[in-house]
Amino acid sequence: MKSCTGVILHILLLLLTTVLLSTSGNADDPCCQFPCHHRGVCLSSSEDLYECDCTRTGYGGPTCKEPEFLTRLQNWLRPSPEQLHRLLTGLPWLWDIVNRIRPLRNFLMHAVLMKRAGLVEDPPAYNSDFTYKAWPVVANKSYYGLALPPVPLNCPTPMGTKGPKRLPDASLLAERLLLRKKFIPNPRGSNMLFAFFAQHFTHQFFHTDMQRGPGFTKALGHGVDLNHIYGDSLERQQELRLLQHGKLKFQMVDGEEFPPSVLEARVDMAYPDGIPPASRLAVGHPLYGYIPILLVWSTLWLREHNRVCDILRARHSAWDDEQLFQTARLVLTAETLKIVIEDYVQHLSGYNFRLLFDPTLLFSEPFQYTNRIYAEFNHLYHWHGLMPDHLELPGGRVPLTSFALNTTVVYKNGFRLILESLISQRAGKIGGGHTVPQALLHIQERVIEHGRSLRLQPFNQYRQWLGLKQHQSFMALTGDKGLADELESFYEDVDAVELFVGLLVEKTPGKSMMFGETMIEMGAPFSLKGLMSNPLCSPGYWKPSTFGGSVGFDIVQTASLHSLICRNLPGPCPYVSFEVPGFEEDEEQSEVNVGKEL
Ligand code: ACD
């Protein structure tokens, strides 16, 4: 009898513990299911209670699913992203006309900017430590922003409620889904000048503070401030400056200007072992020594800075070194914005509509001139598929595995010849799966792991955040049976696919796109908001006096990839483009051939 009571007591105790545990902190968070639609905010209050805040989403109801009248109308009238993309990348004859009518071009560019920039919240809503609104998210700029709150901690699976209980090994994913089997030429005809421009330019605002973790940045300017040219501290900047006529220090080699060595500008530069100090060039970003080809871009911008100083000094003979330096920096910053929109984004968009950099288009709008770089933007911008297996340089072919070349490569074989080789070598494709060279695969693995430590929401949740339809199957996501099967074997459910993996394996729309729809729809808002919210684009700054009067404003307004290179290269101007020479004709020719074969 005594032992029977003991057993009953024991069972009761067990039951009580189970109930207590299930109602304690270990219970599933109802927000794990991502129940709130259309950017509604999920707020959980207990294990089965949550509310969706639908304020200003245009939707209502318990899960923000019911469109308000105006939203319904807009949804009915608005073309889908696919339709818009087809329109913008097709009908060249129509765009030829539109591009020539400036008021029409202004109107369309204004629409593009408003649609894209409006998607990015500033200040951001979350960061890697705060999954709810909190003052440090607003005030502490050493965090990247986060667009969607991280997956709650108490969820049945790492991706919420879907997919496996343990995510697949990142190195296995990278090997099976991302690893390049065969080099795929970039379908837009992008060249290596484009690839290195991307890398050189973006490292000014993607500078993760690895000691603190993937949610933190060292680039506190959160945008285009040219710290990769001028250094990210006053001490570094002072060392790089000549302190005469506003110029940056330089050295002359065979009559051409190059960055100084670290013997002349004593700044920390990370270089592979064995490179003597005299061959270590000193530039704004300390890591560019590891990829000396980036110094081609550093050299061009250095020449441009010193050239602009000469022009400003000729006009303003009374200006001291400081004013010349500061004004030239603003001129180069604005030139960068223009080149990035009109040459770089233009190229990657594949649009026949000609994008326009004109800050005045936003002057009648309540536009904010501040920006925050988001962890998701940093995440998506790992475009290692651009890298070929080897680089063709005038001195010979260099395999990607021995990329940390001696700096002398920048000028040893003639700067012009190096530029010409970069322009004529085709880069690789970024998206569509199996595009990453073996030598860089470990970086992609790390990105997947960072996504996990940031607990980024699944790919399909980001599609919903962007107003895109969620992919209903692995096949719909990849458009390729082999990839779809592999993906399914890893994730079980299409709603569990991780953001970075989804971005890199998504099918590419049309034959001339280098990545999928989500990369475009997610990259464009972060980019256009980041560029147009630069303080130089604000009504107070966007005027000739900011840039040293009409002479400087003129340099800004006529800036282009072509002018940047041709004004800073002695001798005749070569073919300059982000596209390999003859690309369009080659494409037309291959279409004719395919037509014949069919
Ligand atoms: C549009 C314009 C076309 C957008 C096309 C593709 C965008 C895809 C990725 C964007 C990546 C980079 C853009 C470049 C610069 C980033 C600048 C950030 C500044 C903080 O349809 O809207």
PDB file of C-alpha atoms and ligand atoms in Angstrom, residues 112 116 201 205 223-224 340 344-345 348-349 351 355 371 373 377 381 383 515 519-520 523-524 526-528 530-531, ligand 1:
ATOM      1  CA  VAL A 112      11.815  53.797 -59.029  1.00  0.00           C
ATOM      2  CA  ARG A 116      12.606  51.089 -53.641  1.00  0.00           C
ATOM      3  CA  PHE A 201      33.421  50.087 -53.483  1.00  0.00           C
ATOM      4  CA  PHE A 205      30.350  50.121 -45.852  1.00  0.00           C
ATOM      5  CA  GLY A 223      27.153  54.478 -46.451  1.00  0.00           C
ATOM      6  CA  VAL A 224      29.307  56.089 -49.108  1.00  0.00           C
ATOM      7  CA  VAL A 340      27.399  53.745 -59.022  1.00  0.00           C
ATOM      8  CA  TYR A 344      27.261  50.136 -61.953  1.00  0.00           C
ATOM      9  CA  VAL A 345      23.605  49.597 -60.947  1.00  0.00           C
ATOM     10  CA  LEU A 348      23.664  44.958 -63.124  1.00  0.00           C
ATOM     11  CA  SER A 349      20.014  45.784 -63.633  1.00  0.00           C
ATOM     12  CA  TYR A 351      17.406  47.588 -67.820  1.00  0.00           C
ATOM     13  CA  LEU A 355      18.810  55.163 -64.641  1.00  0.00           C
ATOM     14  CA  ASN A 371      21.193  55.554 -43.615  1.00  0.00           C
ATOM     15  CA  ILE A 373      23.597  49.320 -43.381  1.00  0.00           C
ATOM     16  CA  PHE A 377      22.359  43.632 -47.237  1.00  0.00           C
ATOM     17  CA  TYR A 381      26.379  40.943 -51.252  1.00  0.00           C
ATOM     18  CA  TRP A 383      29.104  37.690 -54.961  1.00  0.00           C
ATOM     19  CA  PHE A 515      21.128  36.396 -60.229  1.00  0.00           C
ATOM     20  CA  MET A 519      18.556  39.372 -55.056  1.00  0.00           C
ATOM     21  CA  ILE A 520      17.299  42.213 -57.267  1.00  0.00           C
ATOM     22  CA  GLY A 523      19.411  44.563 -53.209  1.00  0.00           C
ATOM     23  CA  ALA A 524      17.716  47.471 -54.985  1.00  0.00           C
ATOM     24  CA  PHE A 526      19.068  48.831 -49.717  1.00  0.00           C
ATOM     25  CA  SER A 527      21.216  50.255 -52.533  1.00  0.00           C
ATOM     26  CA  LEU A 528      19.032  53.085 -53.709  1.00  0.00           C
ATOM     27  CA  GLY A 530      21.822  54.020 -49.214  1.00  0.00           C
ATOM     28  CA  LEU A 531      22.936  56.056 -52.209  1.00  0.00           C
TER      29      LEU A 531
HETATM   30  C1  ACD B   1      15.832  49.098 -59.505  1.00  0.00           C
HETATM   31  C2  ACD B   1      17.180  49.436 -60.034  1.00  0.00           C
HETATM   32  C3  ACD B   1      17.952  48.264 -60.496  1.00  0.00           C
HETATM   33  C4  ACD B   1      18.401  47.384 -59.404  1.00  0.00           C
HETATM   34  C5  ACD B   1      19.054  46.199 -59.938  1.00  0.00           C
HETATM   35  C6  ACD B   1      19.734  45.375 -59.210  1.00  0.00           C
HETATM   36  C7  ACD B   1      20.021  45.612 -57.771  1.00  0.00           C
HETATM   37  C8  ACD B   1      20.658  44.424 -57.152  1.00  0.00           C
HETATM   38  C9  ACD B   1      21.518  44.487 -56.229  1.00  0.00           C
HETATM   39  C10 ACD B   1      22.014  45.765 -55.724  1.00  0.00           C
HETATM   40  C11 ACD B   1      23.394  45.740 -55.428  1.00  0.00           C
HETATM   41  C12 ACD B   1      24.224  46.767 -55.430  1.00  0.00           C
HETATM   42  C13 ACD B   1      23.893  48.094 -55.718  1.00  0.00           C
HETATM   43  C14 ACD B   1      24.988  49.054 -55.590  1.00  0.00           C
HETATM   44  C15 ACD B   1      25.302  49.859 -54.645  1.00  0.00           C
HETATM   45  C16 ACD B   1      25.018  49.776 -53.255  1.00  0.00           C
HETATM   46  C17 ACD B   1      25.120  51.098 -52.615  1.00  0.00           C
HETATM   47  C18 ACD B   1      24.880  51.052 -51.165  1.00  0.00           C
HETATM   48  C19 ACD B   1      25.138  52.342 -50.515  1.00  0.00           C
HETATM   49  C20 ACD B   1      25.056  52.314 -49.052  1.00  0.00           C
HETATM   50  O1  ACD B   1      15.048  48.351 -60.104  1.00  0.00           O
HETATM   51  O2  ACD B   1      15.486  49.593 -58.471  1.00  0.00           O
END
